[in-house]
Coordinates of C-alpha atoms in Angstrom, one line a residue:
M1 CA -0.2 0.1 0.0
D2 CA 1.2 3.3 -1.0
N3 CA 2.0 5.7 1.8
F4 CA -1.2 7.9 1.7
V5 CA -0.6 11.5 2.8
V6 CA -3.9 13.9 3.9
S7 CA -4.9 16.5 2.2
A8 CA -3.4 19.0 4.4
R9 CA -0.1 18.3 4.3
K10 CA -0.2 17.4 0.5
Y11 CA -1.8 20.8 0.2
R12 CA 0.0 23.2 2.0
P13 CA 0.5 26.3 0.1
L14 CA 4.3 26.9 -0.3
G15 CA 3.4 30.6 -1.5
F16 CA 1.6 33.3 -0.2
D17 CA -0.4 33.5 -3.4
E18 CA -1.6 30.1 -2.4
V19 CA -2.6 30.7 1.2
V20 CA -6.4 30.9 1.5
G21 CA -8.6 33.7 2.9
Q22 CA -5.6 35.7 4.6
E23 CA -5.4 38.4 2.2
H24 CA -4.5 40.8 4.3
I25 CA -1.8 39.2 6.2
T26 CA -0.6 37.6 3.1
T27 CA 0.4 41.5 1.6
T28 CA 1.6 42.6 4.6
L29 CA 3.9 40.4 5.3
K30 CA 5.3 40.1 1.3
N31 CA 5.6 44.1 1.2
A32 CA 7.2 43.9 4.8
I33 CA 9.9 41.0 3.4
D34 CA 10.1 43.0 -0.3
N35 CA 10.9 46.1 1.4
N36 CA 13.4 44.6 4.2
K37 CA 11.2 45.7 6.9
L38 CA 10.0 42.8 8.7
A39 CA 10.1 42.7 12.5
Q40 CA 12.4 40.1 14.0
A41 CA 9.2 39.0 16.9
L42 CA 5.9 38.5 15.1
L43 CA 3.0 37.3 16.7
F44 CA 0.2 35.3 14.8
C45 CA -2.7 34.8 16.6
G46 CA -6.4 33.5 15.0
P47 CA -8.5 30.0 15.3
R48 CA -6.7 27.0 14.6
G49 CA -6.7 25.8 11.2
V50 CA -6.1 29.0 9.4
G51 CA -3.0 29.5 8.2
K52 CA -0.6 30.7 11.0
T53 CA 2.0 28.0 11.1
T54 CA 2.3 28.0 7.4
C55 CA 2.8 31.5 7.0
A56 CA 5.5 31.2 9.2
R57 CA 7.0 28.0 7.3
I58 CA 6.8 30.8 4.1
V59 CA 8.1 33.7 6.1
A60 CA 11.2 31.7 6.8
R61 CA 11.5 30.4 3.5
M62 CA 11.2 34.3 1.7
I63 CA 13.3 35.8 4.1
N64 CA 16.5 33.6 3.2
G65 CA 15.8 33.4 -0.4
F66 CA 14.8 29.5 -0.7
E67 CA 12.9 29.7 -3.8
E68 CA 12.9 25.7 -4.4
K69 CA 10.2 23.7 -2.4
A70 CA 12.6 20.7 -1.1
E71 CA 13.0 20.5 2.8
A72 CA 16.6 22.2 1.9
N73 CA 16.3 25.6 4.0
S74 CA 15.5 22.8 7.4
L75 CA 18.6 24.1 9.3
N76 CA 17.7 27.5 9.2
I77 CA 13.9 26.6 11.0
F78 CA 13.7 25.9 14.5
E79 CA 10.0 24.6 15.6
L80 CA 9.0 24.7 19.3
D81 CA 5.8 23.1 20.2
A82 CA 5.2 25.1 23.7
A83 CA 2.5 22.8 24.7
S84 CA 4.9 19.8 25.8
N85 CA 8.2 21.9 26.1
N86 CA 7.0 24.8 28.0
S87 CA 9.3 25.5 30.7
V88 CA 12.2 27.6 31.7
E89 CA 14.7 25.0 30.7
D90 CA 12.8 24.9 27.3
I91 CA 13.7 28.0 26.7
R92 CA 17.1 28.5 27.8
N93 CA 18.1 25.9 25.7
L94 CA 16.7 27.5 22.6
I95 CA 18.0 31.0 23.8
D96 CA 21.3 29.0 23.4
Q97 CA 21.1 28.0 20.2
V98 CA 20.0 31.2 19.0
R99 CA 23.9 32.5 19.7
Y100 CA 25.1 31.1 17.1
P101 CA 24.6 32.6 13.6
P102 CA 23.1 30.8 10.2
Q103 CA 25.4 28.2 8.5
F104 CA 23.0 28.7 5.4
G105 CA 21.4 31.3 5.0
K106 CA 20.8 34.7 6.3
F107 CA 18.3 34.4 9.2
K108 CA 17.4 31.6 11.7
V109 CA 13.8 31.7 12.1
Y110 CA 12.6 30.2 15.7
I111 CA 8.6 29.4 15.4
I112 CA 7.0 28.6 18.3
D113 CA 3.7 27.2 18.4
E114 CA 1.2 27.2 21.0
V115 CA 3.0 29.9 22.8
H116 CA 0.3 30.8 25.3
M117 CA 1.1 27.5 27.0
L118 CA 4.6 28.8 28.5
S119 CA 4.3 29.3 31.8
N120 CA 5.2 32.5 33.7
A121 CA 8.9 31.6 34.3
A122 CA 9.0 30.5 30.6
F123 CA 7.9 33.6 29.4
N124 CA 10.3 36.4 31.4
A125 CA 13.2 34.4 30.2
F126 CA 11.9 34.4 27.3
L127 CA 11.8 38.6 27.3
K128 CA 15.7 39.9 26.6
T129 CA 15.7 37.7 23.8
L130 CA 12.6 38.8 22.1
E131 CA 13.4 42.2 23.0
E132 CA 17.0 42.9 21.3
P133 CA 17.5 39.7 19.4
P134 CA 20.2 38.9 17.5
S135 CA 20.3 40.8 13.8
Y136 CA 20.4 37.4 11.9
A137 CA 17.0 35.6 14.2
I138 CA 13.9 36.3 13.7
F139 CA 11.1 35.1 16.5
I140 CA 7.5 33.8 14.9
L141 CA 5.0 33.0 18.2
A142 CA 1.6 31.4 17.0
T143 CA -1.3 30.5 19.2
T144 CA -4.7 30.7 19.2
E145 CA -5.2 32.2 22.7
K146 CA -3.5 35.8 22.7
H147 CA -5.8 36.8 25.7
K148 CA -3.5 33.8 27.4
V149 CA -0.2 35.8 26.7
I150 CA 1.5 38.1 28.8
P151 CA 1.5 41.6 27.7
T152 CA 4.7 42.3 28.0
I153 CA 5.7 39.7 25.6
L154 CA 2.3 41.4 23.3
S155 CA 4.2 44.7 23.6
R156 CA 7.7 43.4 22.1
C157 CA 5.8 41.4 18.6
Q158 CA 4.4 42.8 15.8
I159 CA 0.6 41.5 15.9
F160 CA -0.8 40.0 13.1
D161 CA -4.6 38.5 13.7
F162 CA -5.8 35.4 11.3
N163 CA -9.2 35.5 10.3
R164 CA -11.6 32.5 10.3
I165 CA -12.0 31.7 6.9
Q166 CA -14.9 32.4 4.8
V167 CA -17.6 29.0 3.7
S168 CA -17.0 30.2 0.3
D169 CA -13.5 30.3 0.4
I170 CA -13.3 26.9 1.8
A171 CA -16.1 25.2 -1.0
T172 CA -13.9 26.8 -3.6
Q173 CA -10.5 25.5 -2.4
L174 CA -11.8 21.9 -1.8
K175 CA -13.3 22.0 -5.5
K176 CA -9.9 22.9 -6.8
I177 CA -8.4 19.7 -4.7
A178 CA -11.6 17.6 -5.7
T179 CA -10.6 18.5 -9.4
R180 CA -6.8 18.1 -9.3
E181 CA -7.8 14.5 -7.6
G182 CA -10.1 13.8 -10.0
I183 CA -12.7 13.1 -7.8
E184 CA -16.3 14.0 -8.7
A185 CA -18.0 16.2 -6.0
E186 CA -21.2 18.3 -6.1
D187 CA -20.7 21.5 -5.2
E188 CA -23.4 21.2 -2.4
A189 CA -21.8 18.4 -0.8
L190 CA -18.6 20.5 -0.5
H191 CA -20.5 23.7 0.5
L192 CA -21.6 21.3 3.6
I193 CA -18.4 20.2 4.5
A194 CA -17.3 24.2 4.4
Q195 CA -19.7 25.2 6.9
K196 CA -19.0 21.7 9.1
A197 CA -15.4 23.0 9.1
D198 CA -16.5 26.5 11.2
G199 CA -13.9 28.7 9.4
A200 CA -10.7 25.8 9.5
L201 CA -9.5 24.9 5.9
R202 CA -7.6 22.3 7.9
D203 CA -10.9 21.0 9.3
G204 CA -13.0 21.2 6.0
L205 CA -10.1 19.3 4.6
S206 CA -9.8 16.2 6.6
I207 CA -13.6 16.0 6.7
F208 CA -13.0 15.6 2.7
D209 CA -10.4 13.5 2.9
L210 CA -13.0 11.3 5.1
M211 CA -15.6 11.7 2.5
V212 CA -13.5 10.5 0.0
T213 CA -12.9 7.2 1.8
F214 CA -15.7 6.5 1.9
S215 CA -16.9 6.9 -0.8
S216 CA -16.0 3.8 -3.3
N217 CA -16.9 5.5 -6.9
H218 CA -14.4 8.6 -6.4
K219 CA -18.0 10.5 -5.9
V220 CA -18.5 13.2 -2.6
T221 CA -22.0 13.4 -2.5
F222 CA -24.7 15.7 -0.8
S223 CA -26.4 12.6 0.2
D224 CA -23.4 10.8 1.5
V225 CA -21.8 13.8 3.5
L226 CA -25.3 14.2 5.1
N227 CA -24.9 11.4 6.3
N228 CA -21.6 10.8 7.7
L229 CA -21.3 13.6 9.6
H230 CA -25.1 13.1 10.5
I231 CA -26.4 16.5 9.4
L232 CA -30.3 17.1 8.8
D233 CA -31.1 17.5 5.4
Y234 CA -32.4 21.4 4.4
D235 CA -35.0 19.9 3.1
Y236 CA -36.8 19.1 6.4
Y237 CA -36.6 22.7 7.5
F238 CA -38.5 23.7 4.5
K239 CA -41.1 20.8 5.3
M240 CA -41.3 22.4 8.8
V241 CA -41.8 25.6 7.7
D242 CA -44.4 25.1 5.2
G243 CA -46.2 22.6 7.9
L244 CA -46.0 25.6 10.3
L245 CA -47.7 27.6 8.1
T246 CA -50.9 25.5 7.6
E247 CA -51.7 26.4 10.9
N248 CA -52.0 22.8 11.5
T249 CA -50.0 20.8 14.6
V250 CA -50.3 17.2 13.0
T251 CA -47.5 17.9 10.0
P252 CA -45.0 19.8 12.6
L253 CA -45.4 17.6 15.4
V254 CA -45.1 14.2 12.7
L255 CA -42.2 15.7 11.5
L256 CA -40.4 16.2 14.3
D257 CA -41.3 12.6 15.5
E258 CA -39.5 11.4 12.3
I259 CA -36.5 13.5 13.1
L260 CA -35.8 12.2 16.1
R261 CA -36.5 8.7 15.1
K262 CA -33.1 9.5 12.6
G263 CA -31.4 9.8 15.7
F264 CA -30.8 13.2 15.5
D265 CA -31.1 15.2 18.6
G266 CA -33.8 18.0 19.9
Q267 CA -31.4 20.7 20.4
N268 CA -29.8 20.6 17.3
F269 CA -33.1 20.3 15.6
I270 CA -34.0 23.3 17.0
T271 CA -31.0 25.2 16.4
G272 CA -30.7 24.7 13.0
L273 CA -34.5 25.9 12.9
G274 CA -33.4 29.3 14.0
E275 CA -31.0 29.4 11.6
H276 CA -33.3 28.5 8.6
L277 CA -35.6 30.8 10.1
R278 CA -32.9 33.6 10.1
N279 CA -31.7 32.6 6.8
L280 CA -35.4 33.3 5.7
L281 CA -35.6 36.9 7.5
V282 CA -32.5 38.0 5.9
S283 CA -33.3 36.5 2.4
Q284 CA -36.7 39.3 2.4
D285 CA -34.0 41.8 1.3
A286 CA -32.1 41.8 -1.7
R287 CA -29.6 43.4 -0.3
T288 CA -28.7 40.6 3.3
V289 CA -29.4 38.0 0.8
A290 CA -25.3 37.8 0.9
L291 CA -25.5 37.1 4.3
M292 CA -26.8 33.1 4.1
E293 CA -24.4 31.2 3.8
V294 CA -26.0 28.3 1.5
P295 CA -25.2 26.8 -1.8
E296 CA -26.8 29.0 -4.7
S297 CA -29.2 26.4 -5.3
V298 CA -30.5 26.4 -1.6
K299 CA -30.7 30.1 -1.6
Q300 CA -33.3 30.3 -4.2
K301 CA -35.5 28.2 -2.0
Y302 CA -35.3 30.4 0.6
I303 CA -36.2 33.4 -1.3
S304 CA -39.2 31.9 -2.5
Q305 CA -40.3 30.1 1.2
A306 CA -39.6 33.7 2.9
Q307 CA -42.5 35.3 0.6
S308 CA -44.9 33.1 2.2
A309 CA -44.8 34.7 5.8
S310 CA -44.3 37.9 7.2
P311 CA -40.9 39.5 9.4
S312 CA -43.0 39.7 12.4
L313 CA -44.2 36.1 12.0
L314 CA -40.7 35.1 11.2
L315 CA -39.4 37.1 13.9
S316 CA -42.1 35.7 16.7
W317 CA -41.1 32.3 15.4
L318 CA -37.2 32.8 16.0
N319 CA -37.4 34.5 19.1
M320 CA -39.6 31.3 20.4
A321 CA -37.2 28.7 19.0
S322 CA -34.1 30.4 20.5
T323 CA -36.1 30.7 23.9
C324 CA -36.5 26.6 23.3
D325 CA -32.6 26.8 22.7
I326 CA -31.8 28.3 25.8
Q327 CA -34.4 26.3 28.1
Y328 CA -33.7 22.7 26.6
K329 CA -30.7 21.9 28.9
A330 CA -32.6 22.4 32.2
S331 CA -35.5 21.0 30.9
R332 CA -36.9 17.6 32.2
N333 CA -38.8 16.7 29.5
Q334 CA -36.9 18.0 26.2
R335 CA -39.1 16.5 23.3
L336 CA -42.0 17.8 25.0
L337 CA -40.1 21.7 25.5
V338 CA -39.6 21.4 21.5
E339 CA -43.5 20.0 20.8
L340 CA -44.5 22.8 22.6
A341 CA -42.1 25.1 20.9
L342 CA -43.8 24.1 17.5
M343 CA -47.0 24.4 18.9
K344 CA -46.5 28.0 19.9
M345 CA -45.3 28.5 16.2
V346 CA -48.2 27.4 14.9
H347 CA -51.0 29.3 16.6
V348 CA -49.0 32.2 16.7
N349 CA -49.7 34.0 13.4
A350 CA -53.7 33.4 14.2
V351 CA -52.6 35.5 17.5
I352 CA -51.3 38.3 15.5
K353 CA -54.3 38.1 13.2
S354 CA -56.7 38.3 15.9
N355 CA -55.0 41.3 17.7
S356 CA -54.4 43.1 13.8
H357 CA -58.7 42.7 13.9
E358 CA -59.0 44.2 17.4
G359 CA -56.9 46.8 16.8
V360 CA -58.7 47.8 13.4
K361 CA -62.4 47.6 15.2
K362 CA -61.2 49.6 17.8
K363 CA -60.4 52.3 15.5
L364 CA -63.5 51.9 13.7
N365 CA -65.8 51.9 17.3

């Protein structure tokens, strides 16, 4: 069996132009390197899987002039995992290494991952070296929790805040990789994987690999992704709203029973319903349609269904779904809580109509 390399490693960006969704950072770093104005202490912070370590390695390669894609520059790059090397002794060993100039290239680059895990004593031991490093030393610190890094370290670094990657950007990158690998992938399936990745491209690539492994015919379909990730199909929410609009409790309760029988959690359903109602609200105005992170084919369904309900009705439903979500954990009978929320939603339109009729009568009198 050939050695399998996961997509996150196989397609790790080798240049700033390949980094996804961090243009504000890659442009700044490229300009700093081109103009010879790169700070000697950089702090990369942001969520997991968004390209912090990748950008650090690209910086290390570019400042040393290593254009080749081989690991010839490994002697100039030192990576330290602060999660497992967080003591004063570990930092002292690193400081000892810094004293010696590089044998190849111009700079020695020290990448310290999860830097927030260093002990206070280790941080303090590192301060002087970070403030006045040798001319050939560059320190790149990476963290997912900037608030845990002590202020004296923050003040000595140039800080770069990485963003969560947009769903559309992750889906586009997955499409490129699927094409290169000769895998037939439905756009809706890739969009769903991108949503599940929650802003982390590395997570999206891991899920993509899982879906490819599951399919025996090199196809990634929407239904396979739904089944494997245990996600409720959009259609259930569209059917639920159609049922609520009939002002009859039968359809919503029967549909909820079907969902629960398939093994879905009641809170996941009510959270998803809240998201669906929010999407219906924003799709009622052309200016806010872009706020929906759904495939284009599904977007048209939202726009169509949104015409069937007034904004006040949708807002009332959304408020009820939100209240149910908040109360879910504390409830003794969680199924009844969700059913009660749905029954209230069924009858809220009638209440709104009766209130409006009474208001008209009072005005006429």
